[in-house]
Coordinates of C-alpha atoms in Angstrom, one line a residue:
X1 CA -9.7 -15.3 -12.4
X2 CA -6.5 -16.8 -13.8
X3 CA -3.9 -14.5 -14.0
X4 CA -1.9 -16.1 -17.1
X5 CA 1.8 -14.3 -17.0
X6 CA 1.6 -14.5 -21.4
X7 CA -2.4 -13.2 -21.3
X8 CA -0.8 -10.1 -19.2
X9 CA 2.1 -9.4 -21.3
X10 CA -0.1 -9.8 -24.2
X11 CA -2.3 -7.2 -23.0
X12 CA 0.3 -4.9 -21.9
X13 CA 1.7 -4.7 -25.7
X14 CA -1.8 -4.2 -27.5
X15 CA -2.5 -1.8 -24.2
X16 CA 1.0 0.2 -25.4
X17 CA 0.0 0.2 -29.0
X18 CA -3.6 1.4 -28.1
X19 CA -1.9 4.0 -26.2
X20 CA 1.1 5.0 -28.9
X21 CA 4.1 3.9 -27.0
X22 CA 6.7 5.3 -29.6
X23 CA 9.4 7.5 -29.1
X24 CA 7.7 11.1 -29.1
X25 CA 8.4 14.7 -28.2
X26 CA 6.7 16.9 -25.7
X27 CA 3.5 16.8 -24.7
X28 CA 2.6 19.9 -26.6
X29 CA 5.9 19.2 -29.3
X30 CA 7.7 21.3 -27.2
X31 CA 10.9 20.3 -24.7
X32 CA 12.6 21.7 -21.9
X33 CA 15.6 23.2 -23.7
X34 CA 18.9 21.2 -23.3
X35 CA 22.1 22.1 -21.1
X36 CA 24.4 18.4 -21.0
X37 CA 26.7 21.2 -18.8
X38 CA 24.1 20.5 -16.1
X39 CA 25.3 18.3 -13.5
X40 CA 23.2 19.8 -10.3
X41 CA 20.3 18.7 -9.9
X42 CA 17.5 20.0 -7.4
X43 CA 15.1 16.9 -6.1
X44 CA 11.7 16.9 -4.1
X45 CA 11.7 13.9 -2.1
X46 CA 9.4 12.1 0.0
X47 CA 10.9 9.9 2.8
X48 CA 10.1 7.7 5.8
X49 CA 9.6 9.5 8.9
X50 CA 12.5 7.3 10.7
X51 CA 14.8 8.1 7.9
X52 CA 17.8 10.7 7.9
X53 CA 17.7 13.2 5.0
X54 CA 18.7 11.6 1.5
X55 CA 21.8 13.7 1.6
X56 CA 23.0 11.5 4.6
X57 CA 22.4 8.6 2.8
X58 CA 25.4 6.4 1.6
X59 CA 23.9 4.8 -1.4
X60 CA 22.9 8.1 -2.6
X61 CA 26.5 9.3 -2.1
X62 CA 27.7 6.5 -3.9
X63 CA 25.3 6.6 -7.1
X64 CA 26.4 10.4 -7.3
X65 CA 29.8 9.8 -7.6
X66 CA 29.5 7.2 -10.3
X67 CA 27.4 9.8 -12.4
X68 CA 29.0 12.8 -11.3
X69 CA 26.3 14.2 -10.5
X70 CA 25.8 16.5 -6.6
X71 CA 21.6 16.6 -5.7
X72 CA 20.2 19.3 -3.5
X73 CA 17.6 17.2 -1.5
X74 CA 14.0 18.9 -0.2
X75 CA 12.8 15.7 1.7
X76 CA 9.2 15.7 3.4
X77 CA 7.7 12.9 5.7
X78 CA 4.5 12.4 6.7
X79 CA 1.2 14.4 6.8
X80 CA 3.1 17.7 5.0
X81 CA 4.0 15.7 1.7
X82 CA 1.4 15.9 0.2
X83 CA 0.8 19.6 1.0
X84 CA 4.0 21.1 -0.1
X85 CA 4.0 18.5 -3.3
X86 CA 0.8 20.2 -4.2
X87 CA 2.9 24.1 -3.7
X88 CA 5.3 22.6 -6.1
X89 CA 2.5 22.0 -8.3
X90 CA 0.8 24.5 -8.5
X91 CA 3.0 27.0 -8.2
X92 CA 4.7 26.1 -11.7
X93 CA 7.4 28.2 -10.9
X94 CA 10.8 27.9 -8.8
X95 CA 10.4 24.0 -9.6
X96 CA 12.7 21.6 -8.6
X97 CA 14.5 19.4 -11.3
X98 CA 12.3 16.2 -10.5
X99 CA 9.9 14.6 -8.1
X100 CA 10.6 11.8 -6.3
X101 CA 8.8 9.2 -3.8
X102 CA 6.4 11.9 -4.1
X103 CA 3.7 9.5 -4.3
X104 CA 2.1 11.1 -7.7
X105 CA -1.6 10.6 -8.4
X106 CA -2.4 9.3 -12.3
X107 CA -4.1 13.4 -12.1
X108 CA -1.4 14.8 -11.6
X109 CA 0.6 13.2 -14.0
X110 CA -1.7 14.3 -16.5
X111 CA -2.1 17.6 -16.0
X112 CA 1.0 18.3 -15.5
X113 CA 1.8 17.0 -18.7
X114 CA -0.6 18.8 -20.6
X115 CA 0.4 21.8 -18.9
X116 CA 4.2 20.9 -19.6
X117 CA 5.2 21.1 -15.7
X118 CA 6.4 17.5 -16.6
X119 CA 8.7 16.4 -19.5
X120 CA 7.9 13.3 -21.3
X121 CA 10.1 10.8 -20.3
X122 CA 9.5 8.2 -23.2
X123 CA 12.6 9.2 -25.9
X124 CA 14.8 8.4 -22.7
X125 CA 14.0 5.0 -22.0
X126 CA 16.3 3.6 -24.3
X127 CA 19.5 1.0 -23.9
X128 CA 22.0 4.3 -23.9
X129 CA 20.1 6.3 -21.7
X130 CA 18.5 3.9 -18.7
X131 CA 20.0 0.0 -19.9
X132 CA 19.3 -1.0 -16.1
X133 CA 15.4 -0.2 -17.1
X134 CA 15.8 -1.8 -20.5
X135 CA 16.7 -5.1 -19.5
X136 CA 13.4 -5.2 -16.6
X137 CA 11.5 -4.0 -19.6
X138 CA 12.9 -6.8 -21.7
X139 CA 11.7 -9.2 -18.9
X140 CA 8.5 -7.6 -18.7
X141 CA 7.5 -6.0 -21.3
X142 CA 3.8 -4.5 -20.2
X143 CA 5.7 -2.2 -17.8
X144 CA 6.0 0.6 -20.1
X145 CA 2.2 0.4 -20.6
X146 CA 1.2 0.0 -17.5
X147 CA 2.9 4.2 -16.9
X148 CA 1.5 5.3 -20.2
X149 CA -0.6 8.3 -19.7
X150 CA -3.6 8.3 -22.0
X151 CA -2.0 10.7 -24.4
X152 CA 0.8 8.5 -25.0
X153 CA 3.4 10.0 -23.1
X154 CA 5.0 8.7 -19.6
X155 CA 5.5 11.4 -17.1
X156 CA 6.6 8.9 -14.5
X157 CA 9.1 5.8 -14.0
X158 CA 8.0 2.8 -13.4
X159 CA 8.5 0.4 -10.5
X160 CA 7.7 -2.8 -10.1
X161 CA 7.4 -5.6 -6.5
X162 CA 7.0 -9.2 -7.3
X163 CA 6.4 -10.9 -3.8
X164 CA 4.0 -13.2 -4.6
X165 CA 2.9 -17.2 -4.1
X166 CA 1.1 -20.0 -6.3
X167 CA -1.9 -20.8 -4.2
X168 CA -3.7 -24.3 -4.4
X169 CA -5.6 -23.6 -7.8
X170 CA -2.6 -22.8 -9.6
X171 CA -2.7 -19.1 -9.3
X172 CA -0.1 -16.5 -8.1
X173 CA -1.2 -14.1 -5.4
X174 CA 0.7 -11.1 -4.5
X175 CA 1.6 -9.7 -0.7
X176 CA -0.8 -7.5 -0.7
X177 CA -3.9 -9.6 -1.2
X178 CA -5.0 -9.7 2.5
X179 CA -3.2 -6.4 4.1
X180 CA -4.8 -6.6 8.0
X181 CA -4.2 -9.4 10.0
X182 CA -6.2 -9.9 12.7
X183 CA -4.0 -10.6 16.0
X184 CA -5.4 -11.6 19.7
X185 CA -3.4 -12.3 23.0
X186 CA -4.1 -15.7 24.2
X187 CA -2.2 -15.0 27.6
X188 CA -5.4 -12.8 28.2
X189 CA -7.8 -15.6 27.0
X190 CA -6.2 -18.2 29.4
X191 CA -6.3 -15.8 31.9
X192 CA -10.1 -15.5 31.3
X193 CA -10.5 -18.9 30.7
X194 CA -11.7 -18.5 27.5
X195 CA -11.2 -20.3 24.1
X196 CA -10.2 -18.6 20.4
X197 CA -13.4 -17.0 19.0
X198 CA -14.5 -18.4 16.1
X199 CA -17.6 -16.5 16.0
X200 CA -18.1 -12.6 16.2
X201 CA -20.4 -12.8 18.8
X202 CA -18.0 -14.7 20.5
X203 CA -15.1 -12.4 20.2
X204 CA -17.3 -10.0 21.8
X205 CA -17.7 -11.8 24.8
X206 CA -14.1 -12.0 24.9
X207 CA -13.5 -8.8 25.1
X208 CA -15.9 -7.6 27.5
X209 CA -13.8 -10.2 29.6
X210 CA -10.9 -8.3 28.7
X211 CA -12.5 -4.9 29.2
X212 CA -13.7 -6.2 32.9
X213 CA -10.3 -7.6 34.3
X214 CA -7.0 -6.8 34.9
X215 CA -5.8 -9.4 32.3
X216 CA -2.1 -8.1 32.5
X217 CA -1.7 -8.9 35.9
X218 CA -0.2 -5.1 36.9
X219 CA -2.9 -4.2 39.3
X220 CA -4.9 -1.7 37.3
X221 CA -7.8 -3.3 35.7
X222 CA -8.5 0.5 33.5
X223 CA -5.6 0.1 31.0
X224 CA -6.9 -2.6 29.0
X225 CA -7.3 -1.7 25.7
X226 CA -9.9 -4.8 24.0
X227 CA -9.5 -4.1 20.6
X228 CA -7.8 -1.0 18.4
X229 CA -7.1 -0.4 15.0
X230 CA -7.0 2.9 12.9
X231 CA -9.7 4.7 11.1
X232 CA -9.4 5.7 8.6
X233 CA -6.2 3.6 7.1
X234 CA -4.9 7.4 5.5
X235 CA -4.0 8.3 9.4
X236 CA -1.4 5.7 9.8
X237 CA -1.1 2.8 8.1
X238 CA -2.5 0.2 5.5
X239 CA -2.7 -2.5 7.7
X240 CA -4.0 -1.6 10.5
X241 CA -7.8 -0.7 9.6
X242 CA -11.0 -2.8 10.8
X243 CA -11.7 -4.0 7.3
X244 CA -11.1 -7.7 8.0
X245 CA -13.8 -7.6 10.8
X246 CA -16.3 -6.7 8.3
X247 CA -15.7 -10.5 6.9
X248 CA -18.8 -11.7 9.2
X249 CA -21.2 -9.2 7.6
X250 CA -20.2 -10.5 3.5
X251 CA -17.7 -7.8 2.6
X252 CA -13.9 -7.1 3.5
X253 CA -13.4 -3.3 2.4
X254 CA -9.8 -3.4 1.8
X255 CA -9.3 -1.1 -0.9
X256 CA -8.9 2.3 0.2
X257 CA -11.0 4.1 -2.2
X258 CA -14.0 1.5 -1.4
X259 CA -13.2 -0.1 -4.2
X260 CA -14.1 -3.7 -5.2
X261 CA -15.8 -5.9 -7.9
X262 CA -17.8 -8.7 -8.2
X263 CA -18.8 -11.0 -11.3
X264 CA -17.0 -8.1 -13.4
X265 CA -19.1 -5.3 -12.1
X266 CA -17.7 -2.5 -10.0
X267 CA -19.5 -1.2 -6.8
X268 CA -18.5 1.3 -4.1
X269 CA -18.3 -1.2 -1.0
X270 CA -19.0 1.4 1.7
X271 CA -22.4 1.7 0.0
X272 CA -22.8 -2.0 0.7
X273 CA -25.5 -3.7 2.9
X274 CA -22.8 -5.5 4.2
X275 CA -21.3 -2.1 5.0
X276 CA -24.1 -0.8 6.5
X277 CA -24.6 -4.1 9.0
X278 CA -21.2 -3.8 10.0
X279 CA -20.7 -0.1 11.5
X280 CA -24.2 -1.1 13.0
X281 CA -23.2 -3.9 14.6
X282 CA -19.7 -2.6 15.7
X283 CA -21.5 0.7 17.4
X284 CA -22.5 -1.3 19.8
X285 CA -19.1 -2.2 21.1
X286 CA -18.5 1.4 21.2
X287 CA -20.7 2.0 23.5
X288 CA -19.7 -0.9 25.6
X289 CA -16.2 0.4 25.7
X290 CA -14.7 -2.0 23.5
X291 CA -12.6 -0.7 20.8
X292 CA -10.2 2.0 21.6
X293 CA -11.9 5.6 21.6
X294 CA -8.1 6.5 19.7
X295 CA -8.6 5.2 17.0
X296 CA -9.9 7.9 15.0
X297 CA -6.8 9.7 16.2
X298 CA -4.0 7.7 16.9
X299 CA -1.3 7.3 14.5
X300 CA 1.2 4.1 13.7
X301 CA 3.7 5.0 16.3
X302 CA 1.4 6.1 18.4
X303 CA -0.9 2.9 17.7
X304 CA 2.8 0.9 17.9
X305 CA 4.0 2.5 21.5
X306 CA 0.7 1.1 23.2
X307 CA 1.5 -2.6 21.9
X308 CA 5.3 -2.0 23.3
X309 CA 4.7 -0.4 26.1
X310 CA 6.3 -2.0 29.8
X311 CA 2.8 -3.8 30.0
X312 CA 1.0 -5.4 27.9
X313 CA -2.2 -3.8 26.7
X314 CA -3.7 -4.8 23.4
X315 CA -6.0 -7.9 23.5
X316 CA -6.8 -7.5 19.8
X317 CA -4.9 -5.7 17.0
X318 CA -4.8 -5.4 13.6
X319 CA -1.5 -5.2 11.4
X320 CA 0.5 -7.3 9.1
X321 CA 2.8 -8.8 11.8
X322 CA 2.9 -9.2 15.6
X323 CA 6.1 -8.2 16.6
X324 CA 6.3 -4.7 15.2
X325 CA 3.3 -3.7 17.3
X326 CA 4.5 -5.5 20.6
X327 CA 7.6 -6.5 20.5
X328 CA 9.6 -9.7 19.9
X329 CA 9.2 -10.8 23.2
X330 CA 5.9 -10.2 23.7
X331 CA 4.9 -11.5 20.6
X332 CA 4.4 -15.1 21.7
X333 CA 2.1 -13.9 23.8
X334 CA -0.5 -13.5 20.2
X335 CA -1.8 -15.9 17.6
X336 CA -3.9 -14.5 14.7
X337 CA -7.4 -14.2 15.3
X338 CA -8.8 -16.5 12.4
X339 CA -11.6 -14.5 10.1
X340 CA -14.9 -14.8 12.4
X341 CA -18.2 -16.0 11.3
X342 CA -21.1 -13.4 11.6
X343 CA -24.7 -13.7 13.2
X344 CA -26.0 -15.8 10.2
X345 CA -23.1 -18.3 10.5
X346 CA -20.8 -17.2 7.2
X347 CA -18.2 -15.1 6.1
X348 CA -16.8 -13.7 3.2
X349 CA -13.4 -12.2 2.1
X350 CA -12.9 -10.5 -1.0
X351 CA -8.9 -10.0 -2.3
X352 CA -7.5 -6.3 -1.9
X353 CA -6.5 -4.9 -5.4
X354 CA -3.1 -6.6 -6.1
X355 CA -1.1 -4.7 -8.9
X356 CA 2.9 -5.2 -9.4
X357 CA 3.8 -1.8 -11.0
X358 CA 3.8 1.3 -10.2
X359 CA 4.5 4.6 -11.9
X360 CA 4.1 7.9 -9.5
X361 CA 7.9 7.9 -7.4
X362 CA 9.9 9.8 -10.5
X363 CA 8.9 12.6 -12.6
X364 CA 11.1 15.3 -14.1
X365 CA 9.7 18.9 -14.9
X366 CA 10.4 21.6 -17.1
X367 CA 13.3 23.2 -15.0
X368 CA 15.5 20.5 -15.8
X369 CA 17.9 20.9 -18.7
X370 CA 19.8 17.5 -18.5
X371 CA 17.2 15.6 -18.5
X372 CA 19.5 13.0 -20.1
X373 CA 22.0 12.7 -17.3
X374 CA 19.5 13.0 -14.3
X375 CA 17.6 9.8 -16.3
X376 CA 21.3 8.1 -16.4
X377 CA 21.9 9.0 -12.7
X378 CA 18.2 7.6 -11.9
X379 CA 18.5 4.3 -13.7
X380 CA 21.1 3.1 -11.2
X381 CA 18.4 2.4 -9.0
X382 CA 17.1 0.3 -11.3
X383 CA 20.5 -1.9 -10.9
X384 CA 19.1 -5.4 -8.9
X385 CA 21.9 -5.3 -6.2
X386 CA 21.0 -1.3 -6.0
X387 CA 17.5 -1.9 -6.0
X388 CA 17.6 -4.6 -3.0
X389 CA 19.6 -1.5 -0.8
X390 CA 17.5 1.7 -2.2
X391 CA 14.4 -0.4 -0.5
X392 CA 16.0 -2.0 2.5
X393 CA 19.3 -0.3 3.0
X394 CA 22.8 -0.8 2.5
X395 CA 24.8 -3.4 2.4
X396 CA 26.3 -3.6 5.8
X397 CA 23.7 -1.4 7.7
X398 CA 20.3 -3.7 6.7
X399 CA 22.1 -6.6 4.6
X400 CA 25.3 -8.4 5.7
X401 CA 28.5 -7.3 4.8
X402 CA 29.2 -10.3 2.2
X403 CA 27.0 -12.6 0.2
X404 CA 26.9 -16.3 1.4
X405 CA 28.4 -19.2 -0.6
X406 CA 25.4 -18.8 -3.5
X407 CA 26.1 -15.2 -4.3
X408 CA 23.3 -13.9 -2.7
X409 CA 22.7 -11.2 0.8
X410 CA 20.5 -11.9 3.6
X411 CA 19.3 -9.6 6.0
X412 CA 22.0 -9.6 8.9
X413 CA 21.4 -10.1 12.4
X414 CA 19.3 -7.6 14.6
X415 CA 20.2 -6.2 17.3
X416 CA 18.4 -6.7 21.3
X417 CA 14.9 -4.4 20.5
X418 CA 15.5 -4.1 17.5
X419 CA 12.6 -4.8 14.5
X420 CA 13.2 -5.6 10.7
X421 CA 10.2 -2.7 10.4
X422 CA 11.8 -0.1 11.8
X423 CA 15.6 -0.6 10.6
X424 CA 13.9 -0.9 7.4
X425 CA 12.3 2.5 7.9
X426 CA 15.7 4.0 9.1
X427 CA 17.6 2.8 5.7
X428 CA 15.4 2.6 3.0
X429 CA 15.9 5.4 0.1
X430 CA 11.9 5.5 -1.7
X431 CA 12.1 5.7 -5.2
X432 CA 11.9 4.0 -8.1
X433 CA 13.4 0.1 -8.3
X434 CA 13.0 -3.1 -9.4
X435 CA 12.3 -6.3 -7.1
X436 CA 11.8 -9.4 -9.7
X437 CA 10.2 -12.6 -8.3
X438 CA 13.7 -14.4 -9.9
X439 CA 16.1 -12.0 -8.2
X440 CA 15.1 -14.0 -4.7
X441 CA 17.9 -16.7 -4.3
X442 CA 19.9 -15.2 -7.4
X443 CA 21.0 -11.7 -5.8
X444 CA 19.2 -11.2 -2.6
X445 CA 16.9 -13.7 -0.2
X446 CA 13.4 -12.1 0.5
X447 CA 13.5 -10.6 3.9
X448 CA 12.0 -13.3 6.6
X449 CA 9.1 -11.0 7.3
X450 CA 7.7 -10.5 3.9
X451 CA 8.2 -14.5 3.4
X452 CA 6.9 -14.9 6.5
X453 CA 3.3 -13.0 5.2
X454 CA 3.6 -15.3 2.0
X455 CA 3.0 -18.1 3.9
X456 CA 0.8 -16.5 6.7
X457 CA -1.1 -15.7 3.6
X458 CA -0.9 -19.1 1.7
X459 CA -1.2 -21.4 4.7
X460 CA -3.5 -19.6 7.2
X461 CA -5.5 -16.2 5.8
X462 CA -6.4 -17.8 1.6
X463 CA -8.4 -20.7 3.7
X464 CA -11.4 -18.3 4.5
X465 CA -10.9 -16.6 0.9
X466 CA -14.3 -17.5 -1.1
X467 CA -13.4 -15.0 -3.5
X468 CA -10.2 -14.4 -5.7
X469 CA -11.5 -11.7 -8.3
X470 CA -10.1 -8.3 -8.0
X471 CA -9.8 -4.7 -9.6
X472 CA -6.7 -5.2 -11.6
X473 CA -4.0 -2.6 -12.3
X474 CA -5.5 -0.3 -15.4
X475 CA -5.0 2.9 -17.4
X476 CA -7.4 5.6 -16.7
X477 CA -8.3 8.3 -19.7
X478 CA -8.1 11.9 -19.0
X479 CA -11.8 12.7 -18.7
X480 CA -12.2 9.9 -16.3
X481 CA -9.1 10.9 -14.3
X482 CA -11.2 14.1 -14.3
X483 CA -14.3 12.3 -13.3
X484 CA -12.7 10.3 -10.0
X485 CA -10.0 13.3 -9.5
X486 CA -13.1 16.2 -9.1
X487 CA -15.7 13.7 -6.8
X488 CA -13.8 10.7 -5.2
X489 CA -11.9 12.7 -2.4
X490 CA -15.3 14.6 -1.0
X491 CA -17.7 11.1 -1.6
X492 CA -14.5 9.5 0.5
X493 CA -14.4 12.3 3.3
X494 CA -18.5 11.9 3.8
X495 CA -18.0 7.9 3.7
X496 CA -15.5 8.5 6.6
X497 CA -17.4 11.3 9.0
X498 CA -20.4 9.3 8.5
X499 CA -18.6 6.5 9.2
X500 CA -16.7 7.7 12.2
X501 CA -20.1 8.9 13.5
X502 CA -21.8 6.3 13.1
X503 CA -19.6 4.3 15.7
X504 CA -19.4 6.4 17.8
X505 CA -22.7 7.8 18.3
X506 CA -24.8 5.2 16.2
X507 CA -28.2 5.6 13.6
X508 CA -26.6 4.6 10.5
X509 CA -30.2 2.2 9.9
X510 CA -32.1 5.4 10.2
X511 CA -29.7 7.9 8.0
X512 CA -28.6 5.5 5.7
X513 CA -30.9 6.1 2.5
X514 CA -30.6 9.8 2.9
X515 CA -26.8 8.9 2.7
X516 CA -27.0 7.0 -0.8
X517 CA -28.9 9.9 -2.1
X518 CA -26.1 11.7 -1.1
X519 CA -23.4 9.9 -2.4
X520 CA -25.3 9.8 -5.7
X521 CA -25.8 13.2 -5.9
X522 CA -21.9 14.0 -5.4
X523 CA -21.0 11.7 -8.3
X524 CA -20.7 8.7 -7.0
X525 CA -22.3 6.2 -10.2
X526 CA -20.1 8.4 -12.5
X527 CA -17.1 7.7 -10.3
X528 CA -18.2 3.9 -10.7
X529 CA -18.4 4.1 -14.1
X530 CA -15.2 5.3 -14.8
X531 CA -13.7 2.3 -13.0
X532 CA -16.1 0.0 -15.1
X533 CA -15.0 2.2 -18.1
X534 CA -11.1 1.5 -17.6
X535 CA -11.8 -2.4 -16.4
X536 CA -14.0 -3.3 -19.3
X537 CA -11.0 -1.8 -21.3
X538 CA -8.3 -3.7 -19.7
X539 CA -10.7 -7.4 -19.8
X540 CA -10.6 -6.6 -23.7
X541 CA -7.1 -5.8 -24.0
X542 CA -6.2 -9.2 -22.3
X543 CA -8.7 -10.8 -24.4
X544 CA -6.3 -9.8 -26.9

C-alpha cells in the first residue's frame, strides 16, 4: 500500500474541509471568559515513572521565564493516571487550567467538548499565537486534520514523530511497524549444544534444554527462566508482549486493541483462527514450565531487574532492544531470535498500525482564562531545538553540552551502567513536540538506539514481512467514538481473561465458539464496523 507523501497531504486538506477546519468559536458558541491578567496556570500532567516532578525540571524553568508564566504541576505516573485523569473529568469542577501528557482518548475529547470541559483550540493556532506550530503545519499541512474532532473543533495539540526508513519497494516504514523483537541467549544454546531455532517446534526443544540445566553456570539449575514476556502489553510495556510468536500460526497481533486489516477489510484478530491455534499451542509450554508463570503479573522493571540481575536468567525475551533488559555487558551474550516457522512450515507478519501524529498530550478546559498566553507558553515546545530536549532531555544532562562542527547535538556519552532507556526516562518532559524526519542531521542526530531499530527493522525483521497493509491513522465520528468507547474495553478485558486462562489452564478448542457468540453479542461486528466506517472514509479522502 504506497504511502505517497502528496496522496496524504491531499487527503489531509479535503479531510479538514470535510471536517470545517475554519477559525470557530466554542463548541456550543460559548468561550471560557477572558483574563490576559492571568499568568498562573494550574497543569495535570502525566510523567515517566523515573522522572522528577515537572517543577524540577530545567527546561520547564526555562520556557516559564521566557513567557512569564509560573505552572502549579499535579504529575501522575503509572497505573493512577488514568484514574485520577478520569476525577478530573468527571468531576467538571475544581479543574485544572489544561491537561497534559495525559494520554487523552478521541472520547474524551469529544465529550468534553460538547460538554464544554474543553475549549476549542482552533482560533489559536495562528502565526501570533503558536508560529512554532505554524511553520510544522506549513510543512505538513494534514496535521491540523488529523486532531480535528468530528464537529470541527480541535480540543487537543497535535504531535507529530517521523522516525522512519524507505524499504526495498520504495516505501517509507515508520519505528513502530514491528514493536517486539524477539531475543535469545546463544551462550545458553552453546552451552546446550544446540543451534538457533528456525522452527517453533524447534525453539521448544530449546527451551526445555534451558528449562532442564543449569545453563548459567551458578550451580542452581531452578532459576532459569526459558522464555517471558508480558501479558497483556497494558501491564508494562508495548514491546514486550508474545505477539511476534503468533507469526508461525498466520497472524502477528500487534495492535493493542486487536486490531488489523486485510485486503481493506477490518477483523478483530484475537477472533482469528490463527489466534485460536496459537494460545493452543503455547498452553502446552505452560504446562511444561516454559514461559514464566509472571508474566501475567510482572511489570517492565520488574520484567527488566530479572534480565539485569547478577546472573543471567532469561533465555528468551521480548522487547525492542537487548541491552535495556540485560544489560550492556551482557547483551553480547543475545542475538534476535529470527520470526519462526510454524507446524505447517510458514509464517506470516502483518505491520502494527503506524501513524505519525498524535493529538491527546494538550487540552485546555473551561477554568482557564488566558487561554491565549498558556497556548503562547505551550508552543515553545513546538521549537525543534526545544522539542529534541522536551523528549530526551536537556542539553547537557541527555545531549552534549555543544553542537559538533555541523550545528547539530548528539547524545553524549553514558556513564558505567548506565542505559539510553532509562536516562531517557529520567529527563524527558511528555508533551506535545515536533520531531521532523529533516530535523536529523540539521538540529539533532537520531539517538543510536532508535537508528539502531531502523535498521534492525530494515535489514533483519521487514525480511519475514509478507504483508505491508495496515490500519492507517483516521478520524472517528462521534456516534462511532460512542460505538468502540461503550463495547471495546469489556470485549478487550474478556479477550484477555480468556486469553490468560486459556494458557494457563488450557480448552480454548472446546470454549471457543461459545466465545465468538460472546464477543458478538457484546458488540463486537459494530465495533468492526466503525473501524471499516472511518477507514473506508479515509481510502476515499486520499483518493481525493
Amino acid at each position: 500500500m504506497k504511502k505517497n507523501m502528496k496522496k496524504i497531504t491531499a487527503m489531509g486538506l479535503t479531510a479538514a474541509m470535510l471536517l470545517s477546519l475554519t477559525a470557530c468559536g466554542g463548541s456550543n458558541g460559548e468561550t471560557a471568559s477572558a483574563d490576559a491578567e492571568q499568568t498562573s496556570f494550574k497543569i495535570f500532567a502525566g510523567i515517566s515513572a523515573l522522572s522528577p516532578d515537572n517543577s524540577e525540571k530545567p527546561l520547564v524553568k526555562q520556557l516559564n521565564e521566557a513567557m512569564g508564566v509560573t505552572i502549579e504541576w499535579n504529575c501522575v505516573s503509572g497505573d493512577t493516571l488514568t484514574e485520577k485523569k478520569n476525577l478530573i473529568l468527571n468531576a467538571g469542577n475544581d479543574l485544572p487550567d489544561a491537561l497534559m501528557a495525559a494520554s487523552m482518548t478521541d472520547s474524551e475529547l469529544i465529550t468534553g467538548g460538547e460538554s464544554g470541559l474543553l475549549i476549542p483550540l482552533e482560533d489559536y493556532i495562528n502565526e501570533e499565537t503558536m508560529p512554532n506550530l505554524m511553520k510544522i503545519v506549513e510543512k505538513r499541512p494534514e496535521m491540523l486534520a488529523s486532531c480535528t474532532m468530528p464537529d470541527g473543533h480541535i480540543y487537543g495539540l497535535p504531535g507529530i514523530s517521523e522516525m522512519g526508513f524507505e524499504y526495498e519497494d520504495g516505501n517509507t516504514y515508520y519505528i513502530g511497524a514491528i514493536p517486539q523483537f524477539t531475543a535469545i541467549n546463544t551462550d545458553w544454546l552453546e552451552a546446550v549444544n544446540m543451534e538457533m531455532p528456525t522452527t517453533v517446534d524447534e525453539l521448544h526443544d530449546v527451551l526445555k534444554a534451558f528449562k532442564d540445566n543449569d545453563v548459567n553456570g551458578n550451580g542452581d539449575p531452578t532459576d532459569e527462566i526459558p522464555m517471558s514476556f508480558i501479558f497483556p502489553e497494558k501491564n508494562g510495556a508495548w514491546c514486550a508482549g508474545m505477539s511476534t510468536f503468533f507469526a508461525p500460526f498466520g497472524c502477528t497481533d500487534y495492535q493493542m486493541d486487536h486490531r488489523a486489516i486485510e485486503n481493506g477489510e477490518v477483523y478483530y484478530q484475537a477472533a482469528s483462527e490463527e489466534y485460536k491455534n496459537a494460545i493452543a499451542y503455547y498452553h502446552d509450554w505452560f504446562e511444561e514450565g516454559l514461559i514464566d508463570i509472571e508474566v501475567f503479573s510482572q511489570d517492565s522493571s520488574q520484567y527488566i531487574a530479572k534480565g539485569n540481575g547478577e546472573d543471567a536468567r532469561l533465555g528468551v525475551f521480548v522487547w525492542w532492544e537487548i541491552p535495556e533488559v540485560v544489560g550492556a555487558e551482557r547483551a553480547e551474550s543475545y542475538e534476535y531470535l529470527p520470526i519462526l516457522d510454524g507446524p505447517d512450515g510458514t509464517h506470516h507478519v502483518n505491520l502494527n498500525e503506524m501513524g505519525t501524529t498524535g493529538h491527546d498530550t494538550f487540552s485546555v478546559t473551561k477554568a482557564c482564562k488566558n487561554p491565549e498566553l498558556l497556548l503562547k507558553w505551550v508552543d515553545q515546545r513546538y521549537d525543534p531545538i526545544i522539542s529534541m530536549q522536551c523528549i530526551y532531555g536537556p542539553i547537557g544532562t541527555y545531549w552534549a553540552e555543544e553542537p559538533d562542527e555541523n550545528g547539530c547535538y548528539s547524545m553524549r556519552e553514558l556513564e558505567a551502567n548506565e542505559t539510553a532507556g532509562e536516562l531517557k526516562s529520567k529527563s524527558e518532559w511528555l508533551g506535545p513536540s515536533e520531531q521532523l524526519a529533516d530535523d536529523y542531521g540539521t538540529y539533532y542526530y537520531l539517538e543510536d538506539r532508535a537508528q539502531e531499530r531502523l535498521d534492525d527493522l530494515n535489514n533483519f525483521w521487514f525480511e519475514y514481512v509478507d504483508s505491508t497493509e495496515y490500519y492507517p491513522s483516521v478520524v472517528y465520528t462521534a456516534e462511532e467514538i460512542e460505538v468502540i468507547n461503550d463495547k471495546l474495553s469489556d470485549i478487550k478485558a474478556m479477550t484477555e481473561e480468556k486469553t490468560a486462562h486459556w494458557l494457563t489452564e488450557g480448552g480454548i478448542e472446546d470454549e471457543w465458539e461459545q466465545y465468538l457468540a460472546d464477543l458478538d453479542s457484546m458488540g463486537l461486528q459494530d465495533v468492526i464496523g466503525a473501524w471499516q466506517a472511518a477507514y473506508d472514509r479515509y481510502q476515499e479522502a486520499l483518493a481525493d
